[in-house]
PDB file of C-alpha atoms in Angstrom:
ATOM      1  CA  MET F   1     136.866 -17.547-101.626  1.00  0.00           C
ATOM      2  CA  LYS F   2     137.202 -18.365 -98.099  1.00  0.00           C
ATOM      3  CA  LYS F   3     135.979 -15.003 -96.881  1.00  0.00           C
ATOM      4  CA  ALA F   4     132.852 -15.250 -98.636  1.00  0.00           C
ATOM      5  CA  VAL F   5     132.072 -18.833 -97.524  1.00  0.00           C
ATOM      6  CA  TYR F   6     132.591 -17.818 -93.866  1.00  0.00           C
ATOM      7  CA  ILE F   7     130.220 -14.730 -94.341  1.00  0.00           C
ATOM      8  CA  PHE F   8     127.660 -16.984 -95.963  1.00  0.00           C
ATOM      9  CA  LEU F   9     128.032 -19.493 -92.935  1.00  0.00           C
ATOM     10  CA  LEU F  10     127.929 -16.541 -90.280  1.00  0.00           C
ATOM     11  CA  SER F  11     125.046 -15.068 -91.900  1.00  0.00           C
ATOM     12  CA  PHE F  12     123.077 -18.706 -92.179  1.00  0.00           C
ATOM     13  CA  VAL F  13     123.627 -19.213 -88.489  1.00  0.00           C
ATOM     14  CA  THR F  14     122.495 -15.814 -87.459  1.00  0.00           C
ATOM     15  CA  MET F  15     119.259 -16.369 -89.461  1.00  0.00           C
ATOM     16  CA  LYS F  16     118.781 -19.496 -87.843  1.00  0.00           C
ATOM     17  CA  VAL F  17     119.051 -18.192 -84.179  1.00  0.00           C
ATOM     18  CA  ILE F  18     116.711 -15.272 -85.124  1.00  0.00           C
ATOM     19  CA  PHE F  19     113.958 -17.271 -86.557  1.00  0.00           C
ATOM     20  CA  SER F  20     114.137 -20.151 -84.104  1.00  0.00           C
ATOM     21  CA  GLN F  21     112.997 -17.852 -81.173  1.00  0.00           C
ATOM     22  CA  PRO F  22     109.573 -18.382 -79.940  1.00  0.00           C
ATOM     23  CA  PHE F  23     107.031 -15.672 -81.227  1.00  0.00           C
ATOM     24  CA  ASN F  24     103.444 -15.407 -79.993  1.00  0.00           C
ATOM     25  CA  GLU F  25     100.332 -14.848 -82.061  1.00  0.00           C
ATOM     26  CA  ASN F  26     101.059 -11.240 -82.813  1.00  0.00           C
ATOM     27  CA  GLY F  27     104.692 -12.167 -84.246  1.00  0.00           C
ATOM     28  CA  LYS F  28     106.302 -10.534 -80.864  1.00  0.00           C
ATOM     29  CA  LEU F  29     108.923 -12.353 -79.124  1.00  0.00           C
ATOM     30  CA  PHE F  30     107.422 -14.211 -76.276  1.00  0.00           C
ATOM     31  CA  ILE F  31     108.917 -13.115 -72.891  1.00  0.00           C
ATOM     32  CA  GLN F  32     107.342 -13.176 -69.775  1.00  0.00           C
ATOM     33  CA  ASN F  33     108.416 -10.978 -67.039  1.00  0.00           C
ATOM     34  CA  PHE F  34     107.321 -11.295 -63.294  1.00  0.00           C
ATOM     35  CA  SER F  35     107.946  -8.947 -60.311  1.00  0.00           C
ATOM     36  CA  GLU F  36     108.950 -10.071 -56.745  1.00  0.00           C
ATOM     37  CA  GLU F  37     105.067  -9.795 -56.092  1.00  0.00           C
ATOM     38  CA  ASP F  38     104.238 -12.349 -58.445  1.00  0.00           C
ATOM     39  CA  PHE F  39     106.555 -14.902 -56.795  1.00  0.00           C
ATOM     40  CA  ASN F  40     106.160 -13.526 -53.371  1.00  0.00           C
ATOM     41  CA  SER F  41     109.839 -13.723 -52.573  1.00  0.00           C
ATOM     42  CA  ALA F  42     113.282 -11.562 -52.543  1.00  0.00           C
ATOM     43  CA  PRO F  43     113.896  -9.506 -55.717  1.00  0.00           C
ATOM     44  CA  GLN F  44     117.356 -11.116 -56.281  1.00  0.00           C
ATOM     45  CA  ASN F  45     117.638 -14.505 -58.083  1.00  0.00           C
ATOM     46  CA  TRP F  46     120.814 -16.325 -58.519  1.00  0.00           C
ATOM     47  CA  ALA F  47     120.515 -19.482 -60.879  1.00  0.00           C
ATOM     48  CA  VAL F  48     117.704 -20.710 -62.986  1.00  0.00           C
ATOM     49  CA  VAL F  49     117.616 -24.527 -64.349  1.00  0.00           C
ATOM     50  CA  GLN F  50     114.576 -26.359 -65.987  1.00  0.00           C
ATOM     51  CA  ASP F  51     113.852 -29.956 -65.425  1.00  0.00           C
ATOM     52  CA  LYS F  52     112.653 -32.697 -68.056  1.00  0.00           C
ATOM     53  CA  ARG F  53     109.310 -32.068 -66.932  1.00  0.00           C
ATOM     54  CA  GLY F  54     109.307 -28.333 -67.728  1.00  0.00           C
ATOM     55  CA  ILE F  55     109.313 -27.212 -63.904  1.00  0.00           C
ATOM     56  CA  ILE F  56     111.677 -24.211 -63.533  1.00  0.00           C
ATOM     57  CA  TYR F  57     113.535 -23.937 -60.181  1.00  0.00           C
ATOM     58  CA  ILE F  58     114.954 -20.489 -59.432  1.00  0.00           C
ATOM     59  CA  GLY F  59     117.970 -19.935 -56.770  1.00  0.00           C
ATOM     60  CA  ASN F  60     116.601 -17.029 -54.859  1.00  0.00           C
ATOM     61  CA  SER F  61     117.802 -15.169 -51.954  1.00  0.00           C
ATOM     62  CA  ASP F  62     115.152 -16.473 -49.595  1.00  0.00           C
ATOM     63  CA  GLY F  63     115.295 -20.332 -50.899  1.00  0.00           C
ATOM     64  CA  ILE F  64     114.304 -22.154 -54.097  1.00  0.00           C
ATOM     65  CA  LEU F  65     111.457 -20.983 -56.214  1.00  0.00           C
ATOM     66  CA  GLU F  66     109.393 -23.714 -58.173  1.00  0.00           C
ATOM     67  CA  TYR F  67     107.319 -22.558 -61.227  1.00  0.00           C
ATOM     68  CA  ASP F  68     105.226 -24.875 -62.947  1.00  0.00           C
ATOM     69  CA  GLY F  69     103.663 -22.267 -65.736  1.00  0.00           C
ATOM     70  CA  ASN F  70     100.858 -21.589 -63.412  1.00  0.00           C
ATOM     71  CA  SER F  71     101.754 -21.102 -59.789  1.00  0.00           C
ATOM     72  CA  TRP F  72     104.718 -20.384 -57.869  1.00  0.00           C
ATOM     73  CA  ARG F  73     106.131 -22.421 -54.645  1.00  0.00           C
ATOM     74  CA  MET F  74     108.824 -21.635 -52.394  1.00  0.00           C
ATOM     75  CA  ILE F  75     111.076 -24.382 -51.060  1.00  0.00           C
ATOM     76  CA  HIS F  76     112.886 -23.116 -47.834  1.00  0.00           C
ATOM     77  CA  LEU F  77     116.285 -24.179 -47.107  1.00  0.00           C
TER      78      LEU F  77
END
């Protein structure tokens, strides 16, 4: 009985994770990749964080990259 409950809960959690992912209008998982030419900086990134406003900050080998969803800005250290 415990095994059946465990399997049910595991499958429920797995389905929740799968169906909570953001999909685009074509039903594909929305992932956007950027090359180093897009953000005009070194290719190696070390850390990523997003603030309350949705701005993404990336710790890059050249400094801190800031991405607002439209444009990139380099913050030199």
